[in-house]
XYZ file of C-alpha atoms in Angstrom:
361
model
C -170.195 -64.353 26.538
C -171.560 -61.216 24.825
C -169.875 -62.298 21.604
C -171.575 -65.692 21.682
C -174.950 -64.112 22.402
C -174.513 -61.713 19.501
C -173.453 -64.540 17.206
C -176.457 -66.657 18.174
C -178.724 -63.678 17.613
C -177.166 -63.062 14.175
C -177.537 -66.735 13.205
C -181.154 -66.707 14.344
C -181.800 -63.548 12.343
C -180.239 -65.105 9.218
C -182.274 -68.281 9.645
C -185.488 -66.285 10.086
C -184.712 -64.158 7.037
C -184.153 -67.262 4.892
C -187.327 -68.887 6.201
C -189.407 -65.798 5.382
C -187.864 -65.539 1.903
C -188.447 -69.238 1.192
C -192.064 -69.076 2.363
C -192.844 -65.963 0.316
C -191.324 -67.596 -2.778
C -193.520 -70.653 -2.321
C -196.566 -68.401 -1.968
C -195.588 -66.407 -5.043
C -195.065 -63.231 -3.023
C -191.337 -62.826 -3.674
C -189.030 -63.080 -6.680
C -186.467 -65.855 -6.919
C -183.019 -65.639 -8.498
C -182.709 -68.471 -11.015
C -179.458 -70.365 -11.504
C -177.894 -70.191 -14.958
C -178.847 -72.943 -17.404
C -175.387 -74.565 -17.374
C -175.402 -74.944 -13.600
C -178.951 -76.313 -13.645
C -177.911 -78.900 -16.257
C -174.915 -79.919 -14.132
C -177.159 -80.329 -11.081
C -179.600 -82.470 -13.076
C -176.784 -84.654 -14.410
C -175.367 -85.140 -10.897
C -178.797 -86.217 -9.600
C -179.177 -88.600 -12.549
C -175.718 -90.046 -11.872
C -176.569 -90.536 -8.204
C -179.916 -92.220 -9.013
C -178.508 -94.736 -11.479
C -175.356 -95.403 -9.464
C -177.571 -96.408 -6.531
C -179.759 -98.534 -8.802
C -176.860 -100.363 -10.481
C -175.064 -100.899 -7.177
C -178.190 -102.342 -5.530
C -178.902 -104.738 -8.404
C -175.261 -105.824 -8.520
C -175.404 -106.634 -4.813
C -178.528 -108.737 -5.465
C -176.745 -110.524 -8.307
C -173.680 -111.290 -6.186
C -175.708 -112.310 -3.118
C -179.361 -113.211 -3.895
C -180.137 -114.023 -0.239
C -181.450 -110.791 1.388
C -180.801 -112.070 4.920
C -177.144 -112.693 4.141
C -176.865 -109.248 2.531
C -178.243 -107.616 5.685
C -175.863 -109.623 7.853
C -172.862 -108.647 5.702
C -173.985 -104.990 5.821
C -174.124 -105.071 9.631
C -170.682 -106.651 9.896
C -169.343 -103.968 7.559
C -170.851 -101.152 9.650
C -169.454 -102.731 12.826
C -166.081 -103.051 11.058
C -165.966 -106.754 11.796
C -165.102 -109.608 9.463
C -168.135 -111.584 8.331
C -167.965 -115.332 9.083
C -166.795 -117.452 6.174
C -169.580 -119.674 4.908
C -169.811 -122.162 2.052
C -171.806 -120.953 -0.952
C -174.512 -123.031 -2.646
C -172.148 -124.666 -5.146
C -169.754 -125.646 -2.378
C -172.576 -127.020 -0.200
C -173.897 -129.091 -3.111
C -170.389 -130.297 -3.922
C -169.730 -131.364 -0.341
C -173.042 -133.245 -0.212
C -172.173 -135.069 -3.424
C -168.710 -135.999 -2.150
C -170.065 -137.231 1.203
C -172.760 -139.316 -0.486
C -170.267 -140.680 -3.019
C -167.986 -141.832 -0.213
C -170.985 -143.402 1.527
C -172.003 -145.357 -1.586
C -168.365 -146.259 -2.182
C -165.773 -144.586 -4.449
C -165.312 -147.940 -6.190
C -168.906 -147.985 -7.474
C -169.910 -146.197 -10.669
C -172.492 -144.008 -8.957
C -170.265 -143.197 -5.985
C -167.324 -142.311 -8.250
C -169.531 -140.067 -10.407
C -170.930 -138.289 -7.348
C -167.425 -137.549 -6.066
C -166.306 -136.195 -9.450
C -169.430 -134.007 -9.701
C -168.931 -132.814 -6.136
C -165.331 -131.816 -6.778
C -166.395 -129.845 -9.855
C -169.200 -128.100 -7.966
C -166.695 -127.036 -5.317
C -164.374 -125.714 -8.042
C -167.286 -123.651 -9.423
C -167.988 -122.436 -5.891
C -164.380 -121.276 -5.572
C -164.575 -119.453 -8.911
C -167.811 -117.788 -7.770
C -166.146 -116.643 -4.550
C -163.266 -115.075 -6.512
C -165.718 -113.354 -8.877
C -167.710 -111.887 -5.967
C -164.582 -110.607 -4.223
C -163.218 -109.062 -7.421
C -166.533 -107.383 -8.233
C -166.906 -106.025 -4.696
C -163.460 -104.425 -4.780
C -163.262 -103.205 -8.379
C -166.916 -102.371 -9.074
C -169.076 -101.900 -5.974
C -166.503 -100.060 -3.844
C -165.872 -97.213 -6.352
C -169.634 -96.756 -6.805
C -170.151 -96.658 -3.030
C -167.240 -94.228 -2.586
C -168.880 -91.816 -5.031
C -172.218 -91.917 -3.209
C -170.722 -91.633 0.273
C -167.937 -89.206 -0.642
C -168.107 -87.012 -3.739
C -171.884 -86.803 -3.938
C -172.265 -85.951 -0.244
C -169.820 -83.085 -0.805
C -171.899 -81.940 -3.776
C -175.054 -82.012 -1.614
C -173.344 -79.967 1.085
C -172.164 -77.290 -1.349
C -175.535 -77.242 -3.126
C -177.261 -76.592 0.209
C -174.842 -73.735 0.885
C -175.632 -72.345 -2.563
C -179.345 -72.492 -1.781
C -178.771 -70.563 1.461
C -176.645 -67.945 -0.310
C -179.366 -67.583 -2.928
C -181.996 -67.020 -0.232
C -179.732 -64.413 1.419
C -179.302 -62.659 -1.923
C -183.014 -62.529 -2.661
C -183.797 -61.383 0.885
C -181.300 -58.535 0.422
C -182.979 -57.585 -2.883
C -186.351 -57.484 -1.116
C -185.006 -55.251 1.685
C -183.530 -52.865 -0.883
C -186.895 -52.560 -2.641
C -188.629 -51.794 0.649
C -186.038 -49.225 1.818
C -187.364 -45.660 1.625
C -184.870 -43.619 3.677
C -181.543 -42.780 2.032
C -179.473 -44.213 4.882
C -181.501 -47.419 4.842
C -181.039 -47.726 1.057
C -177.292 -47.267 1.385
C -177.090 -50.046 3.989
C -179.326 -52.291 1.847
C -177.208 -51.684 -1.272
C -174.029 -52.570 0.607
C -175.656 -55.744 1.928
C -176.825 -56.646 -1.574
C -173.297 -56.287 -2.972
C -171.922 -58.514 -0.226
C -174.579 -61.226 -0.643
C -174.197 -61.125 -4.441
C -170.442 -61.682 -4.085
C -170.943 -64.606 -1.686
C -173.570 -66.151 -3.970
C -171.305 -65.878 -7.044
C -168.384 -67.439 -5.159
C -170.513 -70.343 -3.908
C -171.989 -70.880 -7.393
C -168.463 -71.196 -8.798
C -167.454 -73.712 -6.103
C -170.576 -75.776 -6.791
C -170.015 -75.632 -10.545
C -166.429 -76.924 -10.244
C -167.599 -79.850 -8.101
C -170.408 -80.709 -10.508
C -168.100 -80.644 -13.527
C -166.051 -83.318 -11.778
C -168.934 -85.758 -12.401
C -167.488 -86.216 -15.913
C -164.348 -87.698 -14.373
C -166.597 -89.910 -12.239
C -168.260 -91.242 -15.395
C -164.854 -92.022 -16.909
C -163.759 -93.824 -13.729
C -166.995 -95.807 -13.512
C -166.560 -96.819 -17.155
C -163.198 -98.397 -16.282
C -164.837 -100.125 -13.298
C -167.558 -101.462 -15.598
C -164.897 -102.901 -17.900
C -163.260 -104.636 -14.925
C -166.643 -106.071 -13.913
C -167.282 -107.474 -17.392
C -163.820 -109.030 -17.492
C -164.396 -110.632 -14.083
C -167.719 -112.068 -15.283
C -166.091 -113.382 -18.434
C -163.358 -115.142 -16.490
C -165.899 -116.629 -14.074
C -168.195 -117.976 -16.798
C -165.246 -119.321 -18.798
C -163.959 -121.174 -15.739
C -167.386 -122.665 -15.005
C -167.807 -123.764 -18.609
C -164.382 -125.399 -18.710
C -164.964 -127.199 -15.410
C -168.244 -128.658 -16.712
C -166.715 -129.699 -20.049
C -163.929 -131.521 -18.198
C -166.490 -133.185 -15.918
C -168.564 -134.305 -18.894
C -165.502 -135.898 -20.449
C -164.726 -137.745 -17.210
C -168.296 -139.062 -16.902
C -168.255 -140.203 -20.515
C -164.894 -141.947 -20.256
C -166.238 -145.141 -18.659
C -169.657 -145.970 -20.178
C -169.188 -149.718 -19.563
C -169.099 -149.119 -15.818
C -172.367 -147.242 -15.959
C -173.993 -150.008 -17.964
C -173.807 -152.227 -14.893
C -176.054 -149.704 -13.152
C -178.532 -149.625 -16.034
C -177.414 -146.131 -17.083
C -175.933 -147.033 -20.463
C -178.420 -145.003 -22.502
C -177.987 -141.882 -20.393
C -174.207 -141.952 -20.538
C -174.107 -142.699 -24.246
C -176.374 -139.733 -24.835
C -174.112 -137.512 -22.748
C -170.975 -138.876 -24.411
C -172.423 -138.228 -27.853
C -172.699 -134.492 -27.170
C -169.726 -132.707 -28.650
C -168.945 -129.565 -26.677
C -166.061 -127.339 -27.737
C -163.618 -126.402 -25.000
C -162.375 -122.900 -24.321
C -159.320 -121.773 -22.363
C -159.815 -120.352 -18.870
C -158.235 -117.101 -19.993
C -160.914 -116.440 -22.598
C -162.329 -112.956 -22.435
C -164.922 -110.878 -24.215
C -163.633 -108.417 -26.794
C -163.862 -104.885 -25.430
C -162.835 -101.505 -26.817
C -159.957 -101.411 -24.333
C -158.308 -104.798 -24.925
C -156.452 -106.530 -27.724
C -155.221 -104.377 -30.574
C -156.820 -101.244 -29.179
C -154.989 -101.630 -25.874
C -151.699 -102.399 -27.599
C -152.170 -99.310 -29.763
C -152.378 -97.074 -26.706
C -149.375 -98.851 -25.184
C -147.304 -98.265 -28.322
C -148.367 -94.627 -28.404
C -147.366 -94.102 -24.758
C -143.966 -95.676 -25.445
C -143.305 -93.439 -28.448
C -142.876 -89.716 -28.898
C -145.231 -89.500 -31.881
C -148.910 -88.712 -32.219
C -151.942 -90.537 -33.670
C -155.401 -89.671 -34.897
C -158.228 -90.834 -32.665
C -162.002 -90.857 -32.992
C -164.048 -89.696 -30.007
C -166.558 -92.335 -28.838
C -168.642 -90.206 -26.452
C -169.177 -86.574 -25.485
C -166.876 -85.446 -22.672
C -167.090 -82.228 -20.651
C -163.707 -81.027 -19.416
C -163.474 -80.998 -15.625
C -160.887 -78.197 -15.599
C -158.733 -75.904 -17.710
C -156.113 -78.634 -18.146
C -158.618 -80.940 -19.930
C -160.156 -80.795 -23.406
C -163.901 -81.143 -23.988
C -164.855 -83.677 -26.667
C -167.753 -84.320 -29.033
C -168.725 -87.820 -30.144
C -167.409 -88.878 -33.589
C -164.975 -85.977 -33.968
C -161.348 -86.811 -34.865
C -158.490 -85.312 -32.855
C -154.747 -85.805 -32.552
C -153.459 -87.505 -29.402
C -149.985 -87.976 -27.985
C -148.346 -89.120 -24.787
C -146.654 -86.783 -22.311
C -143.974 -88.105 -19.906
C -145.282 -88.443 -16.371
C -148.956 -88.366 -17.395
C -151.374 -90.856 -15.842
C -151.757 -93.988 -18.014
C -155.517 -93.399 -18.343
C -154.998 -90.042 -20.090
C -153.430 -88.670 -23.273
C -152.765 -85.151 -24.530
C -155.388 -84.182 -27.134
C -155.191 -81.464 -29.788
C -157.946 -79.865 -31.852
C -156.635 -76.978 -33.910
C -155.192 -74.489 -31.417
C -156.922 -76.170 -28.468
C -154.961 -78.580 -26.331
C -155.695 -80.519 -23.117
C -155.831 -83.883 -21.380
C -158.392 -86.444 -22.616
C -159.374 -89.860 -21.108
C -158.388 -92.841 -23.286
C -161.684 -94.598 -22.464
C -163.415 -92.024 -24.678
C -161.108 -92.660 -27.659
C -160.584 -95.121 -30.471
C -157.221 -94.946 -32.253
C -157.342 -94.743 -36.038
C -154.875 -96.393 -38.412
């Protein structure tokens, strides 16, 4: 019981000391220990990463589901850990309406047949949209959300601890300045050494966490590539479905002439639209020859020259910091993660992410 009372009293005293120090700093009546420039830059970059991750994630959610009411409903189901009810999307609803009306008018009529064909295509597009949304949610939104709800919350926690340790340190400095008696100065000096040590240790912990934001950027870059590839596949599928539909509608112009639609169909049939395969994809720095180059390098024991595409700050002693446009040597090490290579610059050596590299011939 006495121990708990003493602990509560000590915690209250620490809280009061921090509050007094903070207030005096705001009023300009006390000095404040400034963080080193490198740590301040890391904190600013982490805040910037958090801001834009939230912004991109929110706008992606709007893109994938424009209806705000549905977004709120899906959010509530997610928080309740329940499966959201499956509903038809707009393309599927339109397609079903076209099919139902086509059957009502009669599949044997020109208009009814065309409505059914259009409806089937709209439902195919709806299915492709559903696959695109699911892929984007898993491979793009989820990693962004995990950073905000996991890594960044840890950074905030450690940054708050650093702030408290800094207040304790400055409060100890103030008490040492005010101490006049020798015994009081000795106690204040010992307290200052202890608070300085705790502050330095917490600053190092915070710095290591903040340097990990570089790895977050590299991971989010891979997620962005997956998102672009998913969009490419989706748009290619939609385009191919519509080209096929246009060919079907233009294959029987004589039937449409009986419904006084000859001119419209002839105009549509006269449009020449090139077809593209469903597997078409946008060229990216990580596909095609570039990707095969990394694969060949990983399967060999040799090394290659590579140009650095972006600046990269090493997240630990095992990694190598990079500067944009510099040329380094890279090689593969057995057992290393497929997203990394071993980089060499003179006598310096360390792991480097392949997303920051472009292999040279």
